[in-house]
Short mmCIF file of C-alpha atoms in Angstrom, two decimals:
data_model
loop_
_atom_site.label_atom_id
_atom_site.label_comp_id
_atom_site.label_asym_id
_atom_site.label_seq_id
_atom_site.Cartn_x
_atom_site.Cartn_y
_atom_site.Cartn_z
CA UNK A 11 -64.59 153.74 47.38
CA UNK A 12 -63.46 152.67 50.75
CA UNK A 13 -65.70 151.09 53.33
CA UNK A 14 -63.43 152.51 56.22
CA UNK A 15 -65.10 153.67 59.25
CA UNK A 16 -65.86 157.52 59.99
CA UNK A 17 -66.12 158.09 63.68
CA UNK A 18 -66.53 161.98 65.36
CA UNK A 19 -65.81 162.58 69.08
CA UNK A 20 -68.87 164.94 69.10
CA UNK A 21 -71.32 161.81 68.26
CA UNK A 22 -72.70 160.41 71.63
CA UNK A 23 -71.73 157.21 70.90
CA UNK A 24 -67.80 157.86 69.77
CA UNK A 25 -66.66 156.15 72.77
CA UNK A 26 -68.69 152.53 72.50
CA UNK A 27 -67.51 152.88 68.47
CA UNK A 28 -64.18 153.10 69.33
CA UNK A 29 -64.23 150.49 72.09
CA UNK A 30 -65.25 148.48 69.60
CA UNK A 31 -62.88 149.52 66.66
CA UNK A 32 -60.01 148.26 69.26
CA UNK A 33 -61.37 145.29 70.35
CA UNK A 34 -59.21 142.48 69.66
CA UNK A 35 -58.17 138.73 70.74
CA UNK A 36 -55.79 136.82 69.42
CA UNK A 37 -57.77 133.95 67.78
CA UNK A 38 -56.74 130.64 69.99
CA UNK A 39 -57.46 128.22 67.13
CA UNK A 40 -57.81 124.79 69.05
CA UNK A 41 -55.95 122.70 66.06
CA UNK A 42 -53.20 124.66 66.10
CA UNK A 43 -52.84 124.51 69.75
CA UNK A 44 -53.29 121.31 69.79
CA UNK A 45 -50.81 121.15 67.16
CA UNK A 46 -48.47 122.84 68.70
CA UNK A 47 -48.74 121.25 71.96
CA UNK A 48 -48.34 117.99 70.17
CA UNK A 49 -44.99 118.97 68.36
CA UNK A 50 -43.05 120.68 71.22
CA UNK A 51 -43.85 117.48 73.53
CA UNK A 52 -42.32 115.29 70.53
CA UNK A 53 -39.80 117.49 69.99
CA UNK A 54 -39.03 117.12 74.02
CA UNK A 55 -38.77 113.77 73.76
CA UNK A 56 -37.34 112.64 70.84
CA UNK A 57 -34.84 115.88 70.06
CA UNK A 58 -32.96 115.27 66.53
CA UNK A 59 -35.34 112.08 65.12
CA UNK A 60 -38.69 114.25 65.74
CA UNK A 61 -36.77 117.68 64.08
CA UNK A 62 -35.86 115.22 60.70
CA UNK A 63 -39.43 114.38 60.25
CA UNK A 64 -41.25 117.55 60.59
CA UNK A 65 -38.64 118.94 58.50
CA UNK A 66 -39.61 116.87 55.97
CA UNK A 67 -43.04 116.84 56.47
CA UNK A 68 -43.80 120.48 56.50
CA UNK A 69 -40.47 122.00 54.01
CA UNK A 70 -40.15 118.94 51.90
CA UNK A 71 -36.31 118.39 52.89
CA UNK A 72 -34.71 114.93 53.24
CA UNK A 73 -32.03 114.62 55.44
CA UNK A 74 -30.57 111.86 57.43
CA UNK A 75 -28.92 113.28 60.55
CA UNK A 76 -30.00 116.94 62.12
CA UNK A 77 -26.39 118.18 61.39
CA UNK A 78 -27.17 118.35 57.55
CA UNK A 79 -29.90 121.25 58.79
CA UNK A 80 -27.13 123.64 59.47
CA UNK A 81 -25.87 125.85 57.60
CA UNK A 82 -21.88 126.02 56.41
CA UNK A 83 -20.28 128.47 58.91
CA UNK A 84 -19.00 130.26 55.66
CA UNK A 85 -22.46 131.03 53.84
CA UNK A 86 -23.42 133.73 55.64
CA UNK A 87 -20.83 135.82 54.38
CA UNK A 88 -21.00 134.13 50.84
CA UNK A 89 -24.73 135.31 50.38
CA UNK A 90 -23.69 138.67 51.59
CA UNK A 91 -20.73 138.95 49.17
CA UNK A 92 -22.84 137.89 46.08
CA UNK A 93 -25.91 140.43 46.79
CA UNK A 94 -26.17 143.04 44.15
CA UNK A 95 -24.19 146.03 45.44
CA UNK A 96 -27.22 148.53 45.87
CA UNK A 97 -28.96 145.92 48.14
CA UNK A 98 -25.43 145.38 49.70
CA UNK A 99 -25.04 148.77 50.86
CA UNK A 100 -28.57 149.98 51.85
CA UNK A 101 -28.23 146.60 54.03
CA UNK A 102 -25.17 147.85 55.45
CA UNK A 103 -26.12 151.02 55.89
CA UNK A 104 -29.15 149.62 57.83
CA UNK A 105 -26.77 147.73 60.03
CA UNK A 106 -24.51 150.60 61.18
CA UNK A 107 -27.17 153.00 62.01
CA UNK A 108 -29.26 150.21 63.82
CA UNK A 109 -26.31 149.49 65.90
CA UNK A 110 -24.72 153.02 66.52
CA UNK A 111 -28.37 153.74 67.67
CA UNK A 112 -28.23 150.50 70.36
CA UNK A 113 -24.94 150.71 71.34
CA UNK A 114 -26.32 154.06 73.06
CA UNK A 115 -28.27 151.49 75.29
CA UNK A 116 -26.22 149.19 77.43
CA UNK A 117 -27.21 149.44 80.76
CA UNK A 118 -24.04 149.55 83.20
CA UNK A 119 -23.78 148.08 86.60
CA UNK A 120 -23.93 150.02 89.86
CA UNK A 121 -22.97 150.47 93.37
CA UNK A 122 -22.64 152.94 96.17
CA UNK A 123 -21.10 152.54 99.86
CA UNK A 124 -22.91 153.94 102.31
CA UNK A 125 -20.34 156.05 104.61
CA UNK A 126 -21.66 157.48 108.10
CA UNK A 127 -23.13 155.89 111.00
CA UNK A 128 -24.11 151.99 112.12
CA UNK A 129 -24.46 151.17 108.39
CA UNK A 130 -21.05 152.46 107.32
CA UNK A 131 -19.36 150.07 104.42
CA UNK A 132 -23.05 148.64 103.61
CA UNK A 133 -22.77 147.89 99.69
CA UNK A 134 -25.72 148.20 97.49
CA UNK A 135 -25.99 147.72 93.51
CA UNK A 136 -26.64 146.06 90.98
CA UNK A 137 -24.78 143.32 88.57
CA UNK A 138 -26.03 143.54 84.88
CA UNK A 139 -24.94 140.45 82.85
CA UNK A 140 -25.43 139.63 79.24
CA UNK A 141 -27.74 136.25 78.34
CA UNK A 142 -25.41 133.27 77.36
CA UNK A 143 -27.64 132.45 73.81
CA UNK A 144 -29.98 133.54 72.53
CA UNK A 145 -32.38 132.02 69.51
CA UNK A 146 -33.54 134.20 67.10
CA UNK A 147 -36.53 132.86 64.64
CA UNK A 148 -36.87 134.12 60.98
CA UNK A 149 -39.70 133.45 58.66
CA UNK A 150 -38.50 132.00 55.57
CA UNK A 151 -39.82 131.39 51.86
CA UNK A 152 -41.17 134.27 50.39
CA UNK A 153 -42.15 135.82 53.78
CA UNK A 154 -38.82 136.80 54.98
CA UNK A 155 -37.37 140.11 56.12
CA UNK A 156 -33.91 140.57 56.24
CA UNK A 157 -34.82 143.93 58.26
CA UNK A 158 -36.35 141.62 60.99
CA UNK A 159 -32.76 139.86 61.34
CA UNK A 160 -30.94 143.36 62.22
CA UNK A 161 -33.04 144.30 64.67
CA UNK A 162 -33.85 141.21 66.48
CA UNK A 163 -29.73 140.57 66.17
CA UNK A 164 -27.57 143.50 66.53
CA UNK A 165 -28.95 144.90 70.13
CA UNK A 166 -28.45 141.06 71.14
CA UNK A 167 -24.46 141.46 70.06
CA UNK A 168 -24.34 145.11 71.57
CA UNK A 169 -25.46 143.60 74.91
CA UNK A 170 -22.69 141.29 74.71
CA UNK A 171 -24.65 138.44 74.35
CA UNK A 172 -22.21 135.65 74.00
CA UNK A 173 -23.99 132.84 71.18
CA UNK A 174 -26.55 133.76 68.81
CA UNK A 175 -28.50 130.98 67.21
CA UNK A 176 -30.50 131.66 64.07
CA UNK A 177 -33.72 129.20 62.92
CA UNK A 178 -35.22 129.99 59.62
CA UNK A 179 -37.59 127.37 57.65
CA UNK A 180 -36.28 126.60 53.38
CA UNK A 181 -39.10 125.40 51.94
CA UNK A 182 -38.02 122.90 49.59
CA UNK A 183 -34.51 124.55 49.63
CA UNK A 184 -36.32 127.93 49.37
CA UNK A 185 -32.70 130.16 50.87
CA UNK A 186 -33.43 133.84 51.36
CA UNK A 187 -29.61 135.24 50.32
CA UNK A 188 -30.63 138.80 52.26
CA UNK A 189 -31.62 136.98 55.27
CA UNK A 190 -28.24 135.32 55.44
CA UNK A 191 -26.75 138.05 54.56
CA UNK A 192 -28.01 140.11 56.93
CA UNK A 193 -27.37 137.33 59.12
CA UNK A 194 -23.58 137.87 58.76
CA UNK A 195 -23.71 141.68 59.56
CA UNK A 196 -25.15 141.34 62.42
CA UNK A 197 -22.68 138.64 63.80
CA UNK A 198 -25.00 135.34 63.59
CA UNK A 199 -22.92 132.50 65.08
CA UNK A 200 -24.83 129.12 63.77
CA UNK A 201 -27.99 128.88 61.17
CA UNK A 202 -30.02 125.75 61.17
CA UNK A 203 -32.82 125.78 58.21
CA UNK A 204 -35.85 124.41 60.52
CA UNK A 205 -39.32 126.79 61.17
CA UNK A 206 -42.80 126.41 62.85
CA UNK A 207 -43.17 125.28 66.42
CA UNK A 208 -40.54 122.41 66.08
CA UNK A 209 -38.13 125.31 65.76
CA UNK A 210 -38.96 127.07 68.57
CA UNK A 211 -39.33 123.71 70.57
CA UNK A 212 -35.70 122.82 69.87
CA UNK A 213 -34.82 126.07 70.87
CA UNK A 214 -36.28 125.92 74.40
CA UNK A 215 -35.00 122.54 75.27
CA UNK A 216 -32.57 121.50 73.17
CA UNK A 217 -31.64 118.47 70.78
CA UNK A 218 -28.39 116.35 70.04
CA UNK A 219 -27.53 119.17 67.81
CA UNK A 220 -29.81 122.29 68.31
CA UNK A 221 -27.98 123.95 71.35
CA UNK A 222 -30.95 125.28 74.20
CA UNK A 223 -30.91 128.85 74.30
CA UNK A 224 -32.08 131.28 77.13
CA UNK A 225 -34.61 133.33 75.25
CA UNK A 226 -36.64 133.31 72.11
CA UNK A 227 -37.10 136.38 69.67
CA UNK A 228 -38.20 136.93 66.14
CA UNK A 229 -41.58 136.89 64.42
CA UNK A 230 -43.21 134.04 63.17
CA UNK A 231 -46.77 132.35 61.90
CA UNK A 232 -49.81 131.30 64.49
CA UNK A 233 -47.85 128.23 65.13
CA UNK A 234 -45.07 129.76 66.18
CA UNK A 235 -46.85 132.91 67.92
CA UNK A 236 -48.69 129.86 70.05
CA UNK A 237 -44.97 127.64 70.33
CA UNK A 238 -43.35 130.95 72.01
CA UNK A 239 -46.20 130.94 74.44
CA UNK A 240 -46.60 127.97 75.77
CA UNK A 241 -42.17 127.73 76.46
CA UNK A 242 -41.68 131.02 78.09
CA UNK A 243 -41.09 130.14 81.46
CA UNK A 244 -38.74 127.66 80.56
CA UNK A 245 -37.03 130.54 78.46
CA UNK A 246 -37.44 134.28 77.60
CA UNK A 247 -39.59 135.39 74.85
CA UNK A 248 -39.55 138.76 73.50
CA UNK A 249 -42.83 139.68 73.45
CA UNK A 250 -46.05 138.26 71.97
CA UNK A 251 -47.33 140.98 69.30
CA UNK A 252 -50.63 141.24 67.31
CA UNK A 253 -51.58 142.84 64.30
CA UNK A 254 -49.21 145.97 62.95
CA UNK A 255 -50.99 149.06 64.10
CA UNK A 256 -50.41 152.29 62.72
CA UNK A 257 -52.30 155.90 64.31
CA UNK A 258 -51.17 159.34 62.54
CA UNK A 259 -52.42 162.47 64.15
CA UNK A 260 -52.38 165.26 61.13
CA UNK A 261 -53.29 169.23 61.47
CA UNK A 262 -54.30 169.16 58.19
CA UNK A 263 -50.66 170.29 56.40
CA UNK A 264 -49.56 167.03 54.86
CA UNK A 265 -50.04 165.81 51.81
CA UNK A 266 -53.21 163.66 51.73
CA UNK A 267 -51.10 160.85 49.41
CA UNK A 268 -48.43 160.79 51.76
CA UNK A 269 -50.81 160.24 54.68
CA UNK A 270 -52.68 157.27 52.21
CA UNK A 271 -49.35 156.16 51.62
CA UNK A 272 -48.34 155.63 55.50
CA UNK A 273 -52.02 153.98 56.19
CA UNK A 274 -50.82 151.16 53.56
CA UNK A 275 -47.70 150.56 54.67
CA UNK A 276 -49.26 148.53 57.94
CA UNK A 277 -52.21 147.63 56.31
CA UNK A 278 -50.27 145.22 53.66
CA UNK A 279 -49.07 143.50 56.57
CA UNK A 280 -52.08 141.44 57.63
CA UNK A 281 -56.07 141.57 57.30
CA UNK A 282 -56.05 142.39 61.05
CA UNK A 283 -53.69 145.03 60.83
CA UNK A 284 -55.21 148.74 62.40
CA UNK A 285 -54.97 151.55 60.40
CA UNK A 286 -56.31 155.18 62.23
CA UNK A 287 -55.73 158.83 60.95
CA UNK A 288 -57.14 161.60 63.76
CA UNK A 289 -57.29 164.61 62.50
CA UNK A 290 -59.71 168.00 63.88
CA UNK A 291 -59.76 168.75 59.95
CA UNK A 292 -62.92 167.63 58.33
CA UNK A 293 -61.80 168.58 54.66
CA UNK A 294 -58.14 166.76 55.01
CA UNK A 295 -59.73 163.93 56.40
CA UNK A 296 -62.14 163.72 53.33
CA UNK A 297 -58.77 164.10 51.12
CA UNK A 298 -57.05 161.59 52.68
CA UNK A 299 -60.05 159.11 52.50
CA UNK A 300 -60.32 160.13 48.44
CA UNK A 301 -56.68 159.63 48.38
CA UNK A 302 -57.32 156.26 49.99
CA UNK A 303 -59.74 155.04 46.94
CA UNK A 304 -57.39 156.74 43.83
CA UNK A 305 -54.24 154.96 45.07
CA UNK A 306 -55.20 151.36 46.49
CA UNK A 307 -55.98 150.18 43.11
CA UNK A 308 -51.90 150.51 42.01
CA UNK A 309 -51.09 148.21 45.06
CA UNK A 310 -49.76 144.72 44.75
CA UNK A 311 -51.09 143.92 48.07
CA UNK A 312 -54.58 146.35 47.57
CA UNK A 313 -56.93 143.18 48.90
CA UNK A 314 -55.04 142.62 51.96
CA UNK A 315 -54.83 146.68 52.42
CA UNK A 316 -58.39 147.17 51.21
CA UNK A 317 -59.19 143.89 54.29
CA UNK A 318 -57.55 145.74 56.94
CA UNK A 319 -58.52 149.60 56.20
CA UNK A 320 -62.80 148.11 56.15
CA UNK A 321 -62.09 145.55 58.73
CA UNK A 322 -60.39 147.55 61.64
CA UNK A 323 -59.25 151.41 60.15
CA UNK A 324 -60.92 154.63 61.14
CA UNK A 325 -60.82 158.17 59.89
CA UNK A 326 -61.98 159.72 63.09
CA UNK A 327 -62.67 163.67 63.30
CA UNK A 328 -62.06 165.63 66.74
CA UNK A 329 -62.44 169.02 68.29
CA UNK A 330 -58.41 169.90 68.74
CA UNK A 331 -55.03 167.93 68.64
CA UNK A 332 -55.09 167.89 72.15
CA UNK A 333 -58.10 165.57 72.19
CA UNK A 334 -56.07 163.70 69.06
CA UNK A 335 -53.62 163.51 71.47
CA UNK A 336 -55.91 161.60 74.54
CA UNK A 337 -56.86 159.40 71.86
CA UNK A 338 -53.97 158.30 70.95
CA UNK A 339 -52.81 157.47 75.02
CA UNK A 340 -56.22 155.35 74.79
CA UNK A 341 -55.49 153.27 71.93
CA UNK A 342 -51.79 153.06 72.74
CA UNK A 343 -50.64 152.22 69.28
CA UNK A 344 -47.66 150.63 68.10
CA UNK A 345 -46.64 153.21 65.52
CA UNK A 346 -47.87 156.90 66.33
CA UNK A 347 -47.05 159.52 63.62
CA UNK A 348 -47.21 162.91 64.46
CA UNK A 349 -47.94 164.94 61.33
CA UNK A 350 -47.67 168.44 62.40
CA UNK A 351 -45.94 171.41 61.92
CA UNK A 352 -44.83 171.38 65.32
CA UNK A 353 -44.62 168.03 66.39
CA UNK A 354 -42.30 168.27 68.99
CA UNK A 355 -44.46 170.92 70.96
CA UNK A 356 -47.07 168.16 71.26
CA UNK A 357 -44.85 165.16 72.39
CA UNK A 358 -45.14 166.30 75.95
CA UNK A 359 -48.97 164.87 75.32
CA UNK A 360 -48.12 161.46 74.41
CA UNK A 361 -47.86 158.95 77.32
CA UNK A 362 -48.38 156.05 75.28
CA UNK A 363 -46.66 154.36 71.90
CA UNK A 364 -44.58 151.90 71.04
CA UNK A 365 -42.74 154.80 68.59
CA UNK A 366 -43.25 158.08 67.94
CA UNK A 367 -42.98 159.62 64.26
CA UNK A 368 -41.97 163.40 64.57
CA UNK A 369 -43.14 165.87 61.42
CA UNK A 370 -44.70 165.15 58.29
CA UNK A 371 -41.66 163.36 56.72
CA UNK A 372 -41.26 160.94 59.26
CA UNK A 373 -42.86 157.87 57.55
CA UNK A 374 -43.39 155.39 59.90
CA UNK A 375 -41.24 152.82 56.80
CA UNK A 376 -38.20 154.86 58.08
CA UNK A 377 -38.49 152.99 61.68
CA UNK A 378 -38.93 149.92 60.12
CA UNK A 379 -36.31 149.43 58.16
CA UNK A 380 -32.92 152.35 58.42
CA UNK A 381 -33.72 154.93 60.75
CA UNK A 382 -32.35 153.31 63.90
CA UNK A 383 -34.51 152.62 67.07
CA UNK A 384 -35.96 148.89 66.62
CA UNK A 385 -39.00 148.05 64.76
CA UNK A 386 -39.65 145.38 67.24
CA UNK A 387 -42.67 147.02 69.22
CA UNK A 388 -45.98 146.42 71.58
CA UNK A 389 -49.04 145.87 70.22
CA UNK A 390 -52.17 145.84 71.15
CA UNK A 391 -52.36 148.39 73.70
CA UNK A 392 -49.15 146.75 75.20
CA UNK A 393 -47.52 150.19 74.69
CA UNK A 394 -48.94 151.20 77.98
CA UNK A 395 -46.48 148.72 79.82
CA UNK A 396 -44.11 147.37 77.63
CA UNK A 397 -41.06 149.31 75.47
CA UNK A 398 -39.87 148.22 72.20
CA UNK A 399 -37.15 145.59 71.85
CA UNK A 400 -33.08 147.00 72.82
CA UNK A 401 -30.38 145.70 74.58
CA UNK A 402 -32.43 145.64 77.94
CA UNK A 403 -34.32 142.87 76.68
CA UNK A 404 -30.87 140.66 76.00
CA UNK A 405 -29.30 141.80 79.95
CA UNK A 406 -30.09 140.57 83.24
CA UNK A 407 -30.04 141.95 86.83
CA UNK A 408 -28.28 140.62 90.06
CA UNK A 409 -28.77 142.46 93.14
CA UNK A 410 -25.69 143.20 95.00
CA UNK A 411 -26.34 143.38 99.12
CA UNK A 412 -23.18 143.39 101.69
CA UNK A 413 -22.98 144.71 105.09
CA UNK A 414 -20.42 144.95 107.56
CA UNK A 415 -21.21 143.85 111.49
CA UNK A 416 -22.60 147.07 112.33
CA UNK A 417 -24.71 147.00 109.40
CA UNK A 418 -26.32 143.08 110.38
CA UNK A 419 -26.80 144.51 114.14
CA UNK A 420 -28.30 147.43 112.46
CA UNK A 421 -30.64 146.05 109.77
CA UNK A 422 -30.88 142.77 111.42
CA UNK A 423 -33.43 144.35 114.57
CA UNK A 424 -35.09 145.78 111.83
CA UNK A 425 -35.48 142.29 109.67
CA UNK A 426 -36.28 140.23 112.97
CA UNK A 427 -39.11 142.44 113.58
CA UNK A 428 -40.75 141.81 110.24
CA UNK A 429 -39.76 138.18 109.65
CA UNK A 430 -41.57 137.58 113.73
CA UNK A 431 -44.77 139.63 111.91
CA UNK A 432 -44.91 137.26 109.25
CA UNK A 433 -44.69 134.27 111.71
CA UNK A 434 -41.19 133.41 109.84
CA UNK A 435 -39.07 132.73 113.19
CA UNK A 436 -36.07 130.55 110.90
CA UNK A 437 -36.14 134.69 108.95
CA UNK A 438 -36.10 136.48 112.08
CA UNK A 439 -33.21 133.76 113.59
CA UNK A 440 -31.06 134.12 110.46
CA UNK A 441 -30.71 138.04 111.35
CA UNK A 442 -30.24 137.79 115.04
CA UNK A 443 -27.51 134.81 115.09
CA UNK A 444 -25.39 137.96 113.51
CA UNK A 445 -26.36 140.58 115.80
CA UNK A 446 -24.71 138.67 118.05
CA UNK A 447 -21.21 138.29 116.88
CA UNK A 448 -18.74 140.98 117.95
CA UNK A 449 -18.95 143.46 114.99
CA UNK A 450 -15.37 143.75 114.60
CA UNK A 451 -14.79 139.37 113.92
CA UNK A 452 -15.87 139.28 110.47
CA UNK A 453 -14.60 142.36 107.67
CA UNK A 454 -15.45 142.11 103.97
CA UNK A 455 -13.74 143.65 101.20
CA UNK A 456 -14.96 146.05 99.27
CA UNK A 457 -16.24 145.63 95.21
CA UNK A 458 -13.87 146.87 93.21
CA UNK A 459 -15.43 145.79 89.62
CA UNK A 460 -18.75 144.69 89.07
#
C-alpha cells in the first residue's frame, strides 16, 4: 500500500493538516547560491573565455572559441526532417494547435479622443510593442522536453517577438533531435549548446558571441531556477515555478484508474511534486487509493511517484463539491481537474488555478503536451496572482498621453494642485508654464496608427 495522507473536512483539525500538507519553500541551498553567484559574476566579466571553461567543465566539450557552441543555422530543420514520421507529425500537430490557440491572444493597441468640452482632442491609449529577443533555456541530456520548446517558443513568435535565442546544455555531445526539431517549428533563430547558470548568465548580459536578450524563459535545474533569480531586474524572467501540482475534484463517476493514472502523471515529475484528489465520496476515494497501490508497481518512475504521493499527496474527503470547490481556491493549484458530470456548471466556483480540466476525459497530459493553452503555469499558490505563460508575457506597454492647450489649462490646475500637496513646486511649475500660453499657439496632430 500507499502511505498517502487521508484528511476529512469534518475532523477538527482538517485545516492545520492541510496548512501543513501545502507548506512549501523552495530550498535556498547556500552552495548552489554561492555557486551561482560565483558563475554569473565570471561570466560578467570574462564573457566568451569563462562560457569555454564551464562548458567544459560541467558537459565535457572542448572547444576553442565560443562560436564552435552554436549550432549550424541548418540543423534545426535537419533533426526535424530525419525524426521518425509518427513523432514528426504528433510534433507538428502539437505546434499548430499550440499556436492557432495563441495567436487568439495578441493584445492590440488602443486609443480614444476625447470630443466635448475644455479637454476636447485629449488622446489617451496605449502602445503595445513586441520584446526585441528573447532567450529561451532548455534542459538537455536525457531530461529534455521538446513540448517545453513549443510552448515557451511559439506565443514568443505570435507576439512578434523579433530574435529568439535558444540555450540547451549536450552533455558530452548528448543532442536531443526532438528538441531541435521542435526548435525549427516553432521558428528558433540561433541555438548555442551551453546550460546551468553560465547559460542564463550569458543570456542576461551578454558575451562576444552570446547576444543579451530582454527576458529569460524555460525550465531548468536549482542552478538555473537560482541564476533566473538573481538577473531579473536586469531582464525579464517568466516566472519562478515549484514543484508540478496536480488537484482533481471527482463526484465519484470516473474511473478510479483513470483518476490513479492523472495523480502519476505530476507525481513522476519530482519528489516534491503535490498530488490531491477531493472528492465528497468516501467509497471512490477508497478505489482510487486501491487503484493507487495495484498500478504504481508497472511504473518506470514508481519511486519518484511513490516519493511524491507519501511526501506531499492527499486523498481528502468533504461534505459537497461546493466545499471541493473552496478548497481548491485555497490551495490554488497549478493543474485543477474537474471530474464531473457537469463540470462546467461548477466552473463559476473556481477563482483560482493555473488551468482548469473540464469532464472526466480531460487528462491534465492533454494540457501538457497537444491540447493548446500553455503548460507553462503558477505554482505554488501563485495561481492566485499570476496567469499562465501567452503572448502577454512576450509584449510591452507604452502609455500614450496628448492634450491640446485647453486640455494643459484644464488638467494642468488640476496637476498644480497635487504636485504643491506633495511639496513638488518644479511638478506643479511644469503644468502652469502651459496654462499660460494662448491655447490656440501650439496644435498637435492627431495618432493615426499606433
Amino acid at each position: 500500500m500507499i502511505a498517502i495522507k487521508r484528511l476529512t473536512t469534518a475532523d477538527a483539525d482538517f485545516a492545520a493538516r492541510l496548512e501543513t500538507l501545502l507548506a512549501f519553500e523552495s530550498a535556498q541551498d547556500d552552495a548552489v547560491e554561492a555557486t551561482v553567484t560565483a558563475i554569473l559574476a565570471d561570466v560578467r566579466q570574462r564573457g566568451d573565455a569563462a562560457l569555454i571553461e564551464y562548458t567544459a567543465r560541467f558537459d565535457r566539450i572542448a572547444v576553442h572559441s565560443a562560436g564552435e557552441l552554436e549550432l549550424a543555422p541548418d540543423e534545426m530543420q535537419q533533426a526535424l526532417a530525419r525524426l521518425p514520421e509518427k513523432q514528426r507529425t504528433a510534433l507538428t500537430a502539437a505546434a499548430e494547435r499550440i499556436r492557432s490557440y495563441h495567436l487568439r491572444q495578441p493584445l492590440q493597441s488602443w486609443h480614444y479622443e476625447e470630443e466635448e468640452g475644455p479637454l476636447r482632442g485629449t488622446l489617451l491609449g496605449q502602445k503595445i510593442t513586441p520584446l526585441e529577443r528573447v532567450g529561451l533555456y532548455v534542459p538537455g541530456g536525457k531530461a529534455s522536453y521538446p513540448s517545453s520548446v513549443l510552448m515557451n517558443a511559439i506565443p514568443a513568435r505570435v507576439a512578434g517577438v523579433e530574435e529568439l535565442i535558444m540555450v540547451v546544455p549536450t552533455p558530452a555531445g548528448e543532442r536531443n533531435p526532438m528538441v531541435l526539431a521542435a526548435a525549427a517549428l516553432a521558428g528558433v533563430d540561433r541555438v548555442f549548446t551551453i546550460g546551468g547558470a553560465q547559460a542564463v548568465a550569458a543570456l542576461a548580459y551578454g558575451t562576444q558571441t552570446v547576444p543579451k536578450v530582454d527576458k529569460i524563459v524555460g525550465p531548468g535545474n536549482a542552478y538555473v531556477a537560482a541564476a533566473k533569480r538573481r538577473v531579473f531586474g536586469i531582464v525579464g524572467i517568466d516566472m519562478l515555478a515549484g514543484p508540478s501540482e496536480i488537484l482533481i475534484i471527482s463526484d465519484g463517476l470516473a474511473s478510479p484508474d483513470w483518476l490513479a493514472m492523472d495523480l502519476f502523471s505530476q507525481a513522476e515529475h519530482d519528489e516534491l511534486a503535490q498530488p490531491i484528489l477531493i472528492s465528497p465520496n468516501a467509497e471512490h476515494l477508497d478505489q482510487v487509493a486501491e487503484a493507487l497501490a495495484r498500478l504504481l508497481p508497472s511504473m518506470p518512475r514508481r519511486q519518484i511517484i511513490r516519493s511524491a504521493l507519501e511526501n506531499r499527496g492527499a486523498l481528502i474527503l468533504v461534505r459537497d463539491l461546493a466545499e471541493a470547490c473552496r478548497i481548491a481556491n485555497r490551495i490554488a493549484p497549478e493543474h485543477l481537474e474537474l471530474a464531473l458530470a457537469n463540470a462546467e456548471d461548477w466552473l463559476t466556483h473556481i477563482r483560482h488555478a493555473g488551468a482548469i480540466f473540464l469532464g472526466p476525459f480531460t487528462s491534465e497530459s492533454l494540457g501538457d503536451y497537444c491540447a493548446g493553452p500553455n503548460h507553462v503555469l503558477p505554482t505554488s499558490g501563485s495561481a492566485r496572482f499570476s496567469s499562465p505563460l501567452g503572448v502577454y508575457d512576450f509584449q510591452k506597454r507604452s502609455s500614450l498621453i496628448r492634450v491640446s492647450g485647453s486640455g494643459a489649462h484644464a488638467l494642468g490646475e488640476i496637476a498644480a494642485t497635487l504636485a504643491y500637496g506633495e511639496g513638488l513646486a518644479a511638478h506643479a511649475r511644469s503644468a502652469e508654464y502651459r496654462q499660460q500660453q494662448d491655447q490656440d499657439q501650439l496644435t498637435c496632430s492627431s495618432v493615426d496608427q499606433l
